[in-house]
mmCIF file with all atom_site columns, C-alpha atoms in Angstrom:
data_model
loop_
_atom_site.group_PDB
_atom_site.id
_atom_site.type_symbol
_atom_site.label_atom_id
_atom_site.label_alt_id
_atom_site.label_comp_id
_atom_site.label_asym_id
_atom_site.label_entity_id
_atom_site.label_seq_id
_atom_site.pdbx_PDB_ins_code
_atom_site.Cartn_x
_atom_site.Cartn_y
_atom_site.Cartn_z
_atom_site.occupancy
_atom_site.B_iso_or_equiv
_atom_site.pdbx_formal_charge
_atom_site.auth_seq_id
_atom_site.auth_comp_id
_atom_site.auth_asym_id
_atom_site.auth_atom_id
_atom_site.pdbx_PDB_model_num
ATOM 1   C CA . ASP A 1 1   ? 3.064   19.754  7.312   1.00 63.00 ? 885 ASP A CA 1
ATOM 2   C CA . ALA A 1 2   ? 2.230   16.366  5.677   1.00 73.00 ? 886 ALA A CA 1
ATOM 3   C CA . ASP A 1 3   ? 0.021   16.137  2.556   1.00 93.00 ? 887 ASP A CA 1
ATOM 4   C CA . VAL A 1 4   ? -1.705  13.105  4.031   1.00 96.00 ? 888 VAL A CA 1
ATOM 5   C CA . THR A 1 5   ? -2.145  13.311  7.478   1.00 97.00 ? 889 THR A CA 1
ATOM 6   C CA . GLN A 1 6   ? -3.542  10.359  9.548   1.00 97.00 ? 890 GLN A CA 1
ATOM 7   C CA . THR A 1 7   ? -4.713  10.806  13.317  1.00 97.00 ? 891 THR A CA 1
ATOM 8   C CA . PRO A 1 8   ? -4.147  9.157   15.894  1.00 97.00 ? 892 PRO A CA 1
ATOM 9   C CA . ARG A 1 9   ? -0.647  7.862   15.098  1.00 96.00 ? 893 ARG A CA 1
ATOM 10  C CA . ASN A 1 10  ? -1.173  5.171   17.689  1.00 97.00 ? 894 ASN A CA 1
ATOM 11  C CA . ARG A 1 11  ? -3.853  3.978   19.810  1.00 97.00 ? 895 ARG A CA 1
ATOM 12  C CA . ILE A 1 12  ? -4.507  1.421   22.159  1.00 97.00 ? 896 ILE A CA 1
ATOM 13  C CA . THR A 1 13  ? -8.517  0.375   22.585  1.00 97.00 ? 897 THR A CA 1
ATOM 14  C CA . LYS A 1 14  ? -10.267 -2.528  24.472  1.00 97.00 ? 898 LYS A CA 1
ATOM 15  C CA . THR A 1 15  ? -12.374 -5.070  22.780  1.00 98.00 ? 899 THR A CA 1
ATOM 16  C CA . GLY A 1 16  ? -16.155 -3.994  21.995  1.00 97.00 ? 900 GLY A CA 1
ATOM 17  C CA . LYS A 1 17  ? -14.997 -0.313  21.915  1.00 97.00 ? 901 LYS A CA 1
ATOM 18  C CA . ARG A 1 18  ? -16.069 1.992   18.876  1.00 97.00 ? 902 ARG A CA 1
ATOM 19  C CA . ILE A 1 19  ? -13.006 3.797   17.538  1.00 97.00 ? 903 ILE A CA 1
ATOM 20  C CA . MET A 1 20  ? -12.576 6.269   14.430  1.00 98.00 ? 904 MET A CA 1
ATOM 21  C CA . LEU A 1 21  ? -9.398  6.760   12.494  1.00 98.00 ? 905 LEU A CA 1
ATOM 22  C CA . GLU A 1 22  ? -9.017  9.766   10.636  1.00 98.00 ? 906 GLU A CA 1
ATOM 23  C CA . CYS A 1 23  ? -7.303  11.054  7.478   1.00 98.00 ? 907 CYS A CA 1
ATOM 24  C CA . SER A 1 24  ? -7.067  14.425  5.928   1.00 97.00 ? 908 SER A CA 1
ATOM 25  C CA . GLN A 1 25  ? -5.343  15.318  2.500   1.00 97.00 ? 909 GLN A CA 1
ATOM 26  C CA . THR A 1 26  ? -4.317  18.723  1.165   1.00 96.00 ? 910 THR A CA 1
ATOM 27  C CA . LYS A 1 27  ? -3.659  17.544  -2.219  1.00 94.00 ? 911 LYS A CA 1
ATOM 28  C CA . GLY A 1 28  ? -6.993  18.141  -3.567  1.00 94.00 ? 912 GLY A CA 1
ATOM 29  C CA . HIS A 1 29  ? -7.265  14.292  -4.613  1.00 94.00 ? 913 HIS A CA 1
ATOM 30  C CA . ASP A 1 30  ? -10.888 12.887  -5.188  1.00 92.00 ? 914 ASP A CA 1
ATOM 31  C CA . ARG A 1 31  ? -9.770  9.090   -4.691  1.00 94.00 ? 915 ARG A CA 1
ATOM 32  C CA . MET A 1 32  ? -8.803  8.127   -1.232  1.00 96.00 ? 916 MET A CA 1
ATOM 33  C CA . TYR A 1 33  ? -8.222  4.433   0.510   1.00 97.00 ? 917 TYR A CA 1
ATOM 34  C CA . TRP A 1 34  ? -7.763  2.904   3.434   1.00 98.00 ? 918 TRP A CA 1
ATOM 35  C CA . TYR A 1 35  ? -5.605  -0.280  3.865   1.00 97.00 ? 919 TYR A CA 1
ATOM 36  C CA . ARG A 1 36  ? -4.314  -2.454  6.902   1.00 97.00 ? 920 ARG A CA 1
ATOM 37  C CA . GLN A 1 37  ? -0.806  -3.833  6.999   1.00 95.00 ? 921 GLN A CA 1
ATOM 38  C CA . ASP A 1 38  ? -0.489  -7.305  9.257   1.00 91.00 ? 922 ASP A CA 1
ATOM 39  C CA . PRO A 1 39  ? 2.895   -8.821  9.357   1.00 79.00 ? 923 PRO A CA 1
ATOM 40  C CA . GLY A 1 40  ? 3.692   -10.932 6.271   1.00 70.00 ? 924 GLY A CA 1
ATOM 41  C CA . LEU A 1 41  ? 0.563   -9.951  4.462   1.00 73.00 ? 925 LEU A CA 1
ATOM 42  C CA . GLY A 1 42  ? 1.469   -6.759  2.754   1.00 88.00 ? 926 GLY A CA 1
ATOM 43  C CA . LEU A 1 43  ? -1.472  -4.204  2.126   1.00 93.00 ? 927 LEU A CA 1
ATOM 44  C CA . ARG A 1 44  ? -5.138  -5.109  1.902   1.00 94.00 ? 928 ARG A CA 1
ATOM 45  C CA . LEU A 1 45  ? -7.899  -2.811  0.931   1.00 95.00 ? 929 LEU A CA 1
ATOM 46  C CA . ILE A 1 46  ? -10.643 -2.118  3.077   1.00 97.00 ? 930 ILE A CA 1
ATOM 47  C CA . TYR A 1 47  ? -12.616 0.626   1.541   1.00 97.00 ? 931 TYR A CA 1
ATOM 48  C CA . TYR A 1 48  ? -12.121 3.143   -1.055  1.00 96.00 ? 932 TYR A CA 1
ATOM 49  C CA . SER A 1 49  ? -14.126 6.312   -2.367  1.00 96.00 ? 933 SER A CA 1
ATOM 50  C CA . PHE A 1 50  ? -13.809 8.299   -5.551  1.00 92.00 ? 934 PHE A CA 1
ATOM 51  C CA . ASP A 1 51  ? -15.615 11.294  -4.091  1.00 90.00 ? 935 ASP A CA 1
ATOM 52  C CA . VAL A 1 52  ? -18.113 12.140  -1.385  1.00 91.00 ? 936 VAL A CA 1
ATOM 53  C CA . LYS A 1 53  ? -20.726 10.243  -2.917  1.00 91.00 ? 937 LYS A CA 1
ATOM 54  C CA . ASP A 1 54  ? -18.962 7.201   -3.702  1.00 93.00 ? 938 ASP A CA 1
ATOM 55  C CA . ILE A 1 55  ? -17.493 4.517   -1.311  1.00 95.00 ? 939 ILE A CA 1
ATOM 56  C CA . ASN A 1 56  ? -16.866 0.976   -2.424  1.00 95.00 ? 940 ASN A CA 1
ATOM 57  C CA . LYS A 1 57  ? -15.879 -2.196  -0.350  1.00 95.00 ? 941 LYS A CA 1
ATOM 58  C CA . GLY A 1 58  ? -12.367 -3.629  -0.612  1.00 94.00 ? 942 GLY A CA 1
ATOM 59  C CA . GLU A 1 59  ? -10.961 -6.972  0.083   1.00 91.00 ? 943 GLU A CA 1
ATOM 60  C CA . ILE A 1 60  ? -11.707 -7.215  3.934   1.00 95.00 ? 944 ILE A CA 1
ATOM 61  C CA . SER A 1 61  ? -14.392 -4.525  4.813   1.00 96.00 ? 945 SER A CA 1
ATOM 62  C CA . ASP A 1 62  ? -16.113 -6.643  7.085   1.00 96.00 ? 946 ASP A CA 1
ATOM 63  C CA . GLY A 1 63  ? -16.146 -4.942  10.645  1.00 96.00 ? 947 GLY A CA 1
ATOM 64  C CA . TYR A 1 64  ? -15.079 -1.693  9.213   1.00 98.00 ? 948 TYR A CA 1
ATOM 65  C CA . SER A 1 65  ? -17.277 1.468   7.859   1.00 97.00 ? 949 SER A CA 1
ATOM 66  C CA . VAL A 1 66  ? -16.019 4.699   6.428   1.00 98.00 ? 950 VAL A CA 1
ATOM 67  C CA . SER A 1 67  ? -17.359 8.159   5.835   1.00 97.00 ? 951 SER A CA 1
ATOM 68  C CA . ARG A 1 68  ? -16.318 10.625  3.444   1.00 96.00 ? 952 ARG A CA 1
ATOM 69  C CA . GLN A 1 69  ? -17.170 13.958  5.086   1.00 91.00 ? 953 GLN A CA 1
ATOM 70  C CA . ALA A 1 70  ? -15.763 16.038  2.390   1.00 94.00 ? 954 ALA A CA 1
ATOM 71  C CA . GLN A 1 71  ? -13.079 15.843  -0.492  1.00 94.00 ? 955 GLN A CA 1
ATOM 72  C CA . ALA A 1 72  ? -10.516 15.929  1.962   1.00 96.00 ? 956 ALA A CA 1
ATOM 73  C CA . LYS A 1 73  ? -11.446 13.822  4.711   1.00 97.00 ? 957 LYS A CA 1
ATOM 74  C CA . PHE A 1 74  ? -12.217 10.053  5.021   1.00 98.00 ? 958 PHE A CA 1
ATOM 75  C CA . SER A 1 75  ? -12.722 8.352   8.199   1.00 98.00 ? 959 SER A CA 1
ATOM 76  C CA . LEU A 1 76  ? -12.453 4.734   8.768   1.00 98.00 ? 960 LEU A CA 1
ATOM 77  C CA . SER A 1 77  ? -14.498 3.417   11.977  1.00 98.00 ? 961 SER A CA 1
ATOM 78  C CA . LEU A 1 78  ? -14.710 0.249   13.638  1.00 97.00 ? 962 LEU A CA 1
ATOM 79  C CA . GLU A 1 79  ? -17.781 0.036   15.455  1.00 92.00 ? 963 GLU A CA 1
ATOM 80  C CA . SER A 1 80  ? -16.846 -2.918  18.017  1.00 96.00 ? 964 SER A CA 1
ATOM 81  C CA . ALA A 1 81  ? -13.185 -3.570  17.925  1.00 97.00 ? 965 ALA A CA 1
ATOM 82  C CA . ILE A 1 82  ? -11.867 -6.824  18.157  1.00 97.00 ? 966 ILE A CA 1
ATOM 83  C CA . PRO A 1 83  ? -8.295  -7.782  18.948  1.00 97.00 ? 967 PRO A CA 1
ATOM 84  C CA . ASN A 1 84  ? -7.720  -9.366  15.151  1.00 96.00 ? 968 ASN A CA 1
ATOM 85  C CA . GLN A 1 85  ? -8.286  -5.838  14.098  1.00 97.00 ? 969 GLN A CA 1
ATOM 86  C CA . THR A 1 86  ? -4.763  -5.017  15.651  1.00 97.00 ? 970 THR A CA 1
ATOM 87  C CA . ALA A 1 87  ? -2.793  -3.799  12.734  1.00 96.00 ? 971 ALA A CA 1
ATOM 88  C CA . LEU A 1 88  ? -0.979  -0.791  11.217  1.00 96.00 ? 972 LEU A CA 1
ATOM 89  C CA . TYR A 1 89  ? -3.538  1.100   9.184   1.00 97.00 ? 973 TYR A CA 1
ATOM 90  C CA . PHE A 1 90  ? -2.824  3.292   6.199   1.00 97.00 ? 974 PHE A CA 1
ATOM 91  C CA . CYS A 1 91  ? -4.706  5.852   4.187   1.00 97.00 ? 975 CYS A CA 1
ATOM 92  C CA . ALA A 1 92  ? -3.637  6.873   0.680   1.00 97.00 ? 976 ALA A CA 1
ATOM 93  C CA . THR A 1 93  ? -4.815  9.420   -1.886  1.00 96.00 ? 977 THR A CA 1
ATOM 94  C CA . ARG A 1 94  ? -4.567  9.936   -5.563  1.00 94.00 ? 978 ARG A CA 1
ATOM 95  C CA . THR A 1 95  ? -5.673  11.786  -8.551  1.00 90.00 ? 979 THR A CA 1
ATOM 96  C CA . GLU A 1 96  ? -7.078  9.109   -11.053 1.00 83.00 ? 980 GLU A CA 1
ATOM 97  C CA . MET A 1 97  ? -6.403  5.575   -11.877 1.00 79.00 ? 981 MET A CA 1
ATOM 98  C CA . ASN A 1 98  ? -2.781  4.972   -13.239 1.00 81.00 ? 982 ASN A CA 1
ATOM 99  C CA . THR A 1 99  ? -1.144  7.432   -10.915 1.00 88.00 ? 983 THR A CA 1
ATOM 100 C CA . GLU A 1 100 ? 1.070   7.744   -8.019  1.00 92.00 ? 984 GLU A CA 1
ATOM 101 C CA . ALA A 1 101 ? -0.871  7.177   -4.636  1.00 94.00 ? 985 ALA A CA 1
ATOM 102 C CA . PHE A 1 102 ? 0.158   9.291   -1.626  1.00 95.00 ? 986 PHE A CA 1
ATOM 103 C CA . PHE A 1 103 ? 0.318   7.621   1.865   1.00 96.00 ? 987 PHE A CA 1
ATOM 104 C CA . GLY A 1 104 ? -0.289  8.819   5.428   1.00 96.00 ? 988 GLY A CA 1
ATOM 105 C CA . GLN A 1 105 ? 2.418   7.882   7.918   1.00 95.00 ? 989 GLN A CA 1
ATOM 106 C CA . GLY A 1 106 ? -0.007  5.080   9.604   1.00 96.00 ? 990 GLY A CA 1
ATOM 107 C CA . THR A 1 107 ? -2.053  4.565   12.438  1.00 97.00 ? 991 THR A CA 1
ATOM 108 C CA . ARG A 1 108 ? -0.783  1.933   14.723  1.00 96.00 ? 992 ARG A CA 1
ATOM 109 C CA . LEU A 1 109 ? -4.013  0.423   16.367  1.00 97.00 ? 993 LEU A CA 1
ATOM 110 C CA . THR A 1 110 ? -3.736  -2.180  19.041  1.00 97.00 ? 994 THR A CA 1
ATOM 111 C CA . VAL A 1 111 ? -7.073  -3.822  20.445  1.00 97.00 ? 995 VAL A CA 1
ATOM 112 C CA . VAL A 1 112 ? -6.824  -5.390  23.990  1.00 97.00 ? 996 VAL A CA 1
ATOM 113 C CA . SER B 2 1   ? -4.515  -15.856 -1.341  1.00 55.00 ? 128 SER B CA 1
ATOM 114 C CA . GLN B 2 2   ? -4.016  -12.306 -2.431  1.00 73.00 ? 129 GLN B CA 1
ATOM 115 C CA . GLU B 2 3   ? -4.208  -11.315 -6.268  1.00 88.00 ? 130 GLU B CA 1
ATOM 116 C CA . LEU B 2 4   ? -0.717  -10.125 -5.930  1.00 92.00 ? 131 LEU B CA 1
ATOM 117 C CA . GLU B 2 5   ? 1.985   -12.471 -4.715  1.00 93.00 ? 132 GLU B CA 1
ATOM 118 C CA . GLN B 2 6   ? 5.720   -11.383 -4.087  1.00 95.00 ? 133 GLN B CA 1
ATOM 119 C CA . SER B 2 7   ? 8.632   -13.366 -4.009  1.00 95.00 ? 134 SER B CA 1
ATOM 120 C CA . PRO B 2 8   ? 10.494  -13.969 -2.185  1.00 96.00 ? 135 PRO B CA 1
ATOM 121 C CA . GLN B 2 9   ? 8.634   -13.190 1.236   1.00 94.00 ? 136 GLN B CA 1
ATOM 122 C CA . SER B 2 10  ? 11.928  -12.240 2.842   1.00 95.00 ? 137 SER B CA 1
ATOM 123 C CA . LEU B 2 11  ? 15.412  -11.895 1.848   1.00 96.00 ? 138 LEU B CA 1
ATOM 124 C CA . ILE B 2 12  ? 18.891  -11.396 3.455   1.00 97.00 ? 139 ILE B CA 1
ATOM 125 C CA . VAL B 2 13  ? 21.691  -10.202 1.059   1.00 97.00 ? 140 VAL B CA 1
ATOM 126 C CA . GLN B 2 14  ? 25.024  -9.071  1.912   1.00 97.00 ? 141 GLN B CA 1
ATOM 127 C CA . GLU B 2 15  ? 26.157  -5.469  0.700   1.00 97.00 ? 142 GLU B CA 1
ATOM 128 C CA . GLY B 2 16  ? 27.092  -5.185  -2.646  1.00 97.00 ? 143 GLY B CA 1
ATOM 129 C CA . LYS B 2 17  ? 25.248  -8.280  -4.096  1.00 97.00 ? 144 LYS B CA 1
ATOM 130 C CA . ASN B 2 18  ? 22.385  -7.966  -6.503  1.00 98.00 ? 145 ASN B CA 1
ATOM 131 C CA . LEU B 2 19  ? 18.814  -9.238  -5.844  1.00 98.00 ? 146 LEU B CA 1
ATOM 132 C CA . THR B 2 20  ? 15.572  -9.457  -7.690  1.00 98.00 ? 147 THR B CA 1
ATOM 133 C CA . ILE B 2 21  ? 11.968  -9.354  -6.243  1.00 98.00 ? 148 ILE B CA 1
ATOM 134 C CA . ASN B 2 22  ? 9.058   -10.555 -8.146  1.00 97.00 ? 149 ASN B CA 1
ATOM 135 C CA . CYS B 2 23  ? 5.467   -9.621  -8.081  1.00 96.00 ? 150 CYS B CA 1
ATOM 136 C CA . THR B 2 24  ? 2.951   -11.771 -9.975  1.00 95.00 ? 151 THR B CA 1
ATOM 137 C CA . SER B 2 25  ? -0.697  -10.868 -10.741 1.00 93.00 ? 152 SER B CA 1
ATOM 138 C CA . SER B 2 26  ? -3.348  -13.485 -10.701 1.00 91.00 ? 153 SER B CA 1
ATOM 139 C CA . LYS B 2 27  ? -5.306  -11.116 -13.102 1.00 87.00 ? 154 LYS B CA 1
ATOM 140 C CA . THR B 2 28  ? -4.560  -8.473  -16.015 1.00 83.00 ? 155 THR B CA 1
ATOM 141 C CA . LEU B 2 29  ? -2.241  -5.800  -15.100 1.00 79.00 ? 156 LEU B CA 1
ATOM 142 C CA . TYR B 2 30  ? -3.327  -2.299  -15.958 1.00 76.00 ? 157 TYR B CA 1
ATOM 143 C CA . GLY B 2 31  ? -0.680  -0.241  -14.069 1.00 84.00 ? 158 GLY B CA 1
ATOM 144 C CA . LEU B 2 32  ? 2.046   -1.787  -11.607 1.00 93.00 ? 159 LEU B CA 1
ATOM 145 C CA . TYR B 2 33  ? 3.782   0.312   -8.995  1.00 96.00 ? 160 TYR B CA 1
ATOM 146 C CA . TRP B 2 34  ? 6.543   -0.094  -6.648  1.00 97.00 ? 161 TRP B CA 1
ATOM 147 C CA . TYR B 2 35  ? 6.970   1.084   -3.225  1.00 97.00 ? 162 TYR B CA 1
ATOM 148 C CA . LYS B 2 36  ? 9.265   1.163   -0.318  1.00 96.00 ? 163 LYS B CA 1
ATOM 149 C CA . GLN B 2 37  ? 8.652   0.960   3.328   1.00 94.00 ? 164 GLN B CA 1
ATOM 150 C CA . LYS B 2 38  ? 10.671  1.497   5.913   1.00 88.00 ? 165 LYS B CA 1
ATOM 151 C CA . TYR B 2 39  ? 9.781   -0.885  9.043   1.00 78.00 ? 166 TYR B CA 1
ATOM 152 C CA . GLY B 2 40  ? 6.228   0.756   10.842  1.00 75.00 ? 167 GLY B CA 1
ATOM 153 C CA . GLU B 2 41  ? 6.437   3.840   8.315   1.00 83.00 ? 168 GLU B CA 1
ATOM 154 C CA . GLY B 2 42  ? 4.775   4.980   5.618   1.00 87.00 ? 169 GLY B CA 1
ATOM 155 C CA . LEU B 2 43  ? 5.147   3.992   2.010   1.00 93.00 ? 170 LEU B CA 1
ATOM 156 C CA . ILE B 2 44  ? 7.518   5.711   -0.644  1.00 93.00 ? 171 ILE B CA 1
ATOM 157 C CA . PHE B 2 45  ? 6.990   5.644   -4.122  1.00 95.00 ? 172 PHE B CA 1
ATOM 158 C CA . LEU B 2 46  ? 9.512   4.049   -6.518  1.00 96.00 ? 173 LEU B CA 1
ATOM 159 C CA . MET B 2 47  ? 8.229   3.897   -9.777  1.00 95.00 ? 174 MET B CA 1
ATOM 160 C CA . MET B 2 48  ? 5.268   2.947   -12.118 1.00 95.00 ? 175 MET B CA 1
ATOM 161 C CA . LEU B 2 49  ? 5.023   0.755   -15.239 1.00 94.00 ? 176 LEU B CA 1
ATOM 162 C CA . GLN B 2 50  ? 2.229   0.773   -17.386 1.00 88.00 ? 177 GLN B CA 1
ATOM 163 C CA . LYS B 2 51  ? 3.153   -1.259  -20.683 1.00 80.00 ? 178 LYS B CA 1
ATOM 164 C CA . GLY B 2 52  ? 4.129   -4.684  -21.380 1.00 80.00 ? 179 GLY B CA 1
ATOM 165 C CA . GLY B 2 53  ? 8.200   -4.644  -21.818 1.00 84.00 ? 180 GLY B CA 1
ATOM 166 C CA . GLU B 2 54  ? 8.511   -1.350  -20.040 1.00 90.00 ? 181 GLU B CA 1
ATOM 167 C CA . GLU B 2 55  ? 11.550  -1.049  -18.140 1.00 93.00 ? 182 GLU B CA 1
ATOM 168 C CA . LYS B 2 56  ? 12.399  1.958   -15.509 1.00 94.00 ? 183 LYS B CA 1
ATOM 169 C CA . SER B 2 57  ? 15.245  2.746   -13.454 1.00 94.00 ? 184 SER B CA 1
ATOM 170 C CA . HIS B 2 58  ? 15.985  4.960   -10.307 1.00 88.00 ? 185 HIS B CA 1
ATOM 171 C CA . GLU B 2 59  ? 19.543  5.002   -9.226  1.00 88.00 ? 186 GLU B CA 1
ATOM 172 C CA . LYS B 2 60  ? 20.478  1.124   -8.553  1.00 94.00 ? 187 LYS B CA 1
ATOM 173 C CA . ILE B 2 61  ? 16.927  -0.160  -8.818  1.00 97.00 ? 188 ILE B CA 1
ATOM 174 C CA . THR B 2 62  ? 15.463  -1.178  -12.102 1.00 97.00 ? 189 THR B CA 1
ATOM 175 C CA . ALA B 2 63  ? 11.780  -2.526  -12.424 1.00 97.00 ? 190 ALA B CA 1
ATOM 176 C CA . LYS B 2 64  ? 10.461  -4.651  -15.636 1.00 95.00 ? 191 LYS B CA 1
ATOM 177 C CA . LEU B 2 65  ? 6.968   -5.329  -16.464 1.00 93.00 ? 192 LEU B CA 1
ATOM 178 C CA . ASP B 2 66  ? 6.121   -8.680  -18.433 1.00 90.00 ? 193 ASP B CA 1
ATOM 179 C CA . GLU B 2 67  ? 2.298   -7.962  -19.519 1.00 84.00 ? 194 GLU B CA 1
ATOM 180 C CA . LYS B 2 68  ? 2.009   -11.667 -20.670 1.00 85.00 ? 195 LYS B CA 1
ATOM 181 C CA . LYS B 2 69  ? 3.291   -13.371 -17.785 1.00 84.00 ? 196 LYS B CA 1
ATOM 182 C CA . GLN B 2 70  ? 1.203   -10.661 -15.586 1.00 90.00 ? 197 GLN B CA 1
ATOM 183 C CA . GLN B 2 71  ? 4.462   -10.246 -13.708 1.00 93.00 ? 198 GLN B CA 1
ATOM 184 C CA . SER B 2 72  ? 7.176   -7.430  -12.721 1.00 95.00 ? 199 SER B CA 1
ATOM 185 C CA . SER B 2 73  ? 10.539  -7.852  -11.281 1.00 96.00 ? 200 SER B CA 1
ATOM 186 C CA . LEU B 2 74  ? 11.997  -5.265  -9.119  1.00 98.00 ? 201 LEU B CA 1
ATOM 187 C CA . HIS B 2 75  ? 16.155  -5.594  -9.326  1.00 98.00 ? 202 HIS B CA 1
ATOM 188 C CA . ILE B 2 76  ? 18.349  -3.951  -7.117  1.00 98.00 ? 203 ILE B CA 1
ATOM 189 C CA . THR B 2 77  ? 22.182  -3.749  -8.206  1.00 97.00 ? 204 THR B CA 1
ATOM 190 C CA . ALA B 2 78  ? 25.158  -3.522  -5.531  1.00 97.00 ? 205 ALA B CA 1
ATOM 191 C CA . SER B 2 79  ? 22.840  -3.453  -2.540  1.00 97.00 ? 206 SER B CA 1
ATOM 192 C CA . GLN B 2 80  ? 23.406  -0.983  0.544   1.00 96.00 ? 207 GLN B CA 1
ATOM 193 C CA . PRO B 2 81  ? 22.121  -0.934  3.636   1.00 95.00 ? 208 PRO B CA 1
ATOM 194 C CA . SER B 2 82  ? 19.893  1.887   2.464   1.00 94.00 ? 209 SER B CA 1
ATOM 195 C CA . HIS B 2 83  ? 18.119  -0.367  0.449   1.00 96.00 ? 210 HIS B CA 1
ATOM 196 C CA . ALA B 2 84  ? 16.905  -2.296  3.488   1.00 95.00 ? 211 ALA B CA 1
ATOM 197 C CA . GLY B 2 85  ? 13.017  -2.248  4.074   1.00 95.00 ? 212 GLY B CA 1
ATOM 198 C CA . ILE B 2 86  ? 9.799   -3.691  2.724   1.00 95.00 ? 213 ILE B CA 1
ATOM 199 C CA . TYR B 2 87  ? 9.157   -3.573  -0.980  1.00 96.00 ? 214 TYR B CA 1
ATOM 200 C CA . LEU B 2 88  ? 5.449   -3.557  -2.167  1.00 96.00 ? 215 LEU B CA 1
ATOM 201 C CA . CYS B 2 89  ? 4.183   -3.853  -5.623  1.00 96.00 ? 216 CYS B CA 1
ATOM 202 C CA . GLY B 2 90  ? 0.660   -2.555  -6.107  1.00 96.00 ? 217 GLY B CA 1
ATOM 203 C CA . ALA B 2 91  ? -1.541  -2.604  -9.129  1.00 94.00 ? 218 ALA B CA 1
ATOM 204 C CA . ASP B 2 92  ? -4.625  -0.999  -10.672 1.00 89.00 ? 219 ASP B CA 1
ATOM 205 C CA . ARG B 2 93  ? -7.593  -3.309  -11.380 1.00 84.00 ? 220 ARG B CA 1
ATOM 206 C CA . ALA B 2 94  ? -10.569 -2.516  -13.780 1.00 73.00 ? 221 ALA B CA 1
ATOM 207 C CA . THR B 2 95  ? -12.972 -1.362  -11.090 1.00 73.00 ? 222 THR B CA 1
ATOM 208 C CA . ASN B 2 96  ? -10.151 1.504   -10.324 1.00 74.00 ? 223 ASN B CA 1
ATOM 209 C CA . LYS B 2 97  ? -9.238  -0.514  -7.054  1.00 88.00 ? 224 LYS B CA 1
ATOM 210 C CA . LEU B 2 98  ? -5.738  0.221   -6.105  1.00 93.00 ? 225 LEU B CA 1
ATOM 211 C CA . ILE B 2 99  ? -4.684  -3.240  -4.305  1.00 94.00 ? 226 ILE B CA 1
ATOM 212 C CA . PHE B 2 100 ? -0.955  -4.279  -3.185  1.00 95.00 ? 227 PHE B CA 1
ATOM 213 C CA . GLY B 2 101 ? 0.950   -7.405  -2.796  1.00 93.00 ? 228 GLY B CA 1
ATOM 214 C CA . THR B 2 102 ? 2.155   -9.545  0.000   1.00 91.00 ? 229 THR B CA 1
ATOM 215 C CA . GLY B 2 103 ? 5.413   -7.730  0.336   1.00 93.00 ? 230 GLY B CA 1
ATOM 216 C CA . THR B 2 104 ? 9.180   -8.519  0.487   1.00 95.00 ? 231 THR B CA 1
ATOM 217 C CA . LEU B 2 105 ? 11.071  -7.947  3.606   1.00 94.00 ? 232 LEU B CA 1
ATOM 218 C CA . LEU B 2 106 ? 14.952  -6.977  2.516   1.00 96.00 ? 233 LEU B CA 1
ATOM 219 C CA . ALA B 2 107 ? 17.673  -6.785  4.963   1.00 96.00 ? 234 ALA B CA 1
ATOM 220 C CA . VAL B 2 108 ? 21.169  -6.043  3.782   1.00 97.00 ? 235 VAL B CA 1
ATOM 221 C CA . GLN B 2 109 ? 24.142  -6.890  5.919   1.00 95.00 ? 236 GLN B CA 1
ATOM 222 C CA . PRO B 2 110 ? 27.125  -4.668  5.882   1.00 91.00 ? 237 PRO B CA 1
#
């Protein structure tokens, strides 16, 4: 089983719908991150969390919200999806600063 | 614009050729990471650099960190089709954020 699991792997949704992307990890890491990837733009940070009580906005948090339900779970929500949120979304975890981050396999989201 | 800029944005090389990818930061670098991604898949960690002047190698890939220039370079020697993919640099920020660059798409022609 993967150490960092994202569900679903693929999703097509309609404009205006609420959608949640989930991430769970078995590595026991405190830090968790959500990124989106668009062609030609690398990865951009949406939100990050250092523990269940600590949530921080990243570079592009508008239109997104997150929930850290437990140390192992970090969910990303789009309250009202719009087409320009079509992208590949990645979750990552690590123990602390200056350490390797481990990534999930990604969720490909299409908003029509 | 993003805080980490990579160049070139894309690169096509013939098998066996050497190549270099650069990553330049607009802010102080605390830790610099290189990852590789096969198209549409997850990221694979290559190496991490922490100190100015540090150089690390893994197989035919070498990365260097120039702290003064706030820049890192990734050099591939004698490229192979297996090197094809997207290369991403990442960096720690003082606020404990982990951000990534704009990516470089590498194609290796047999």
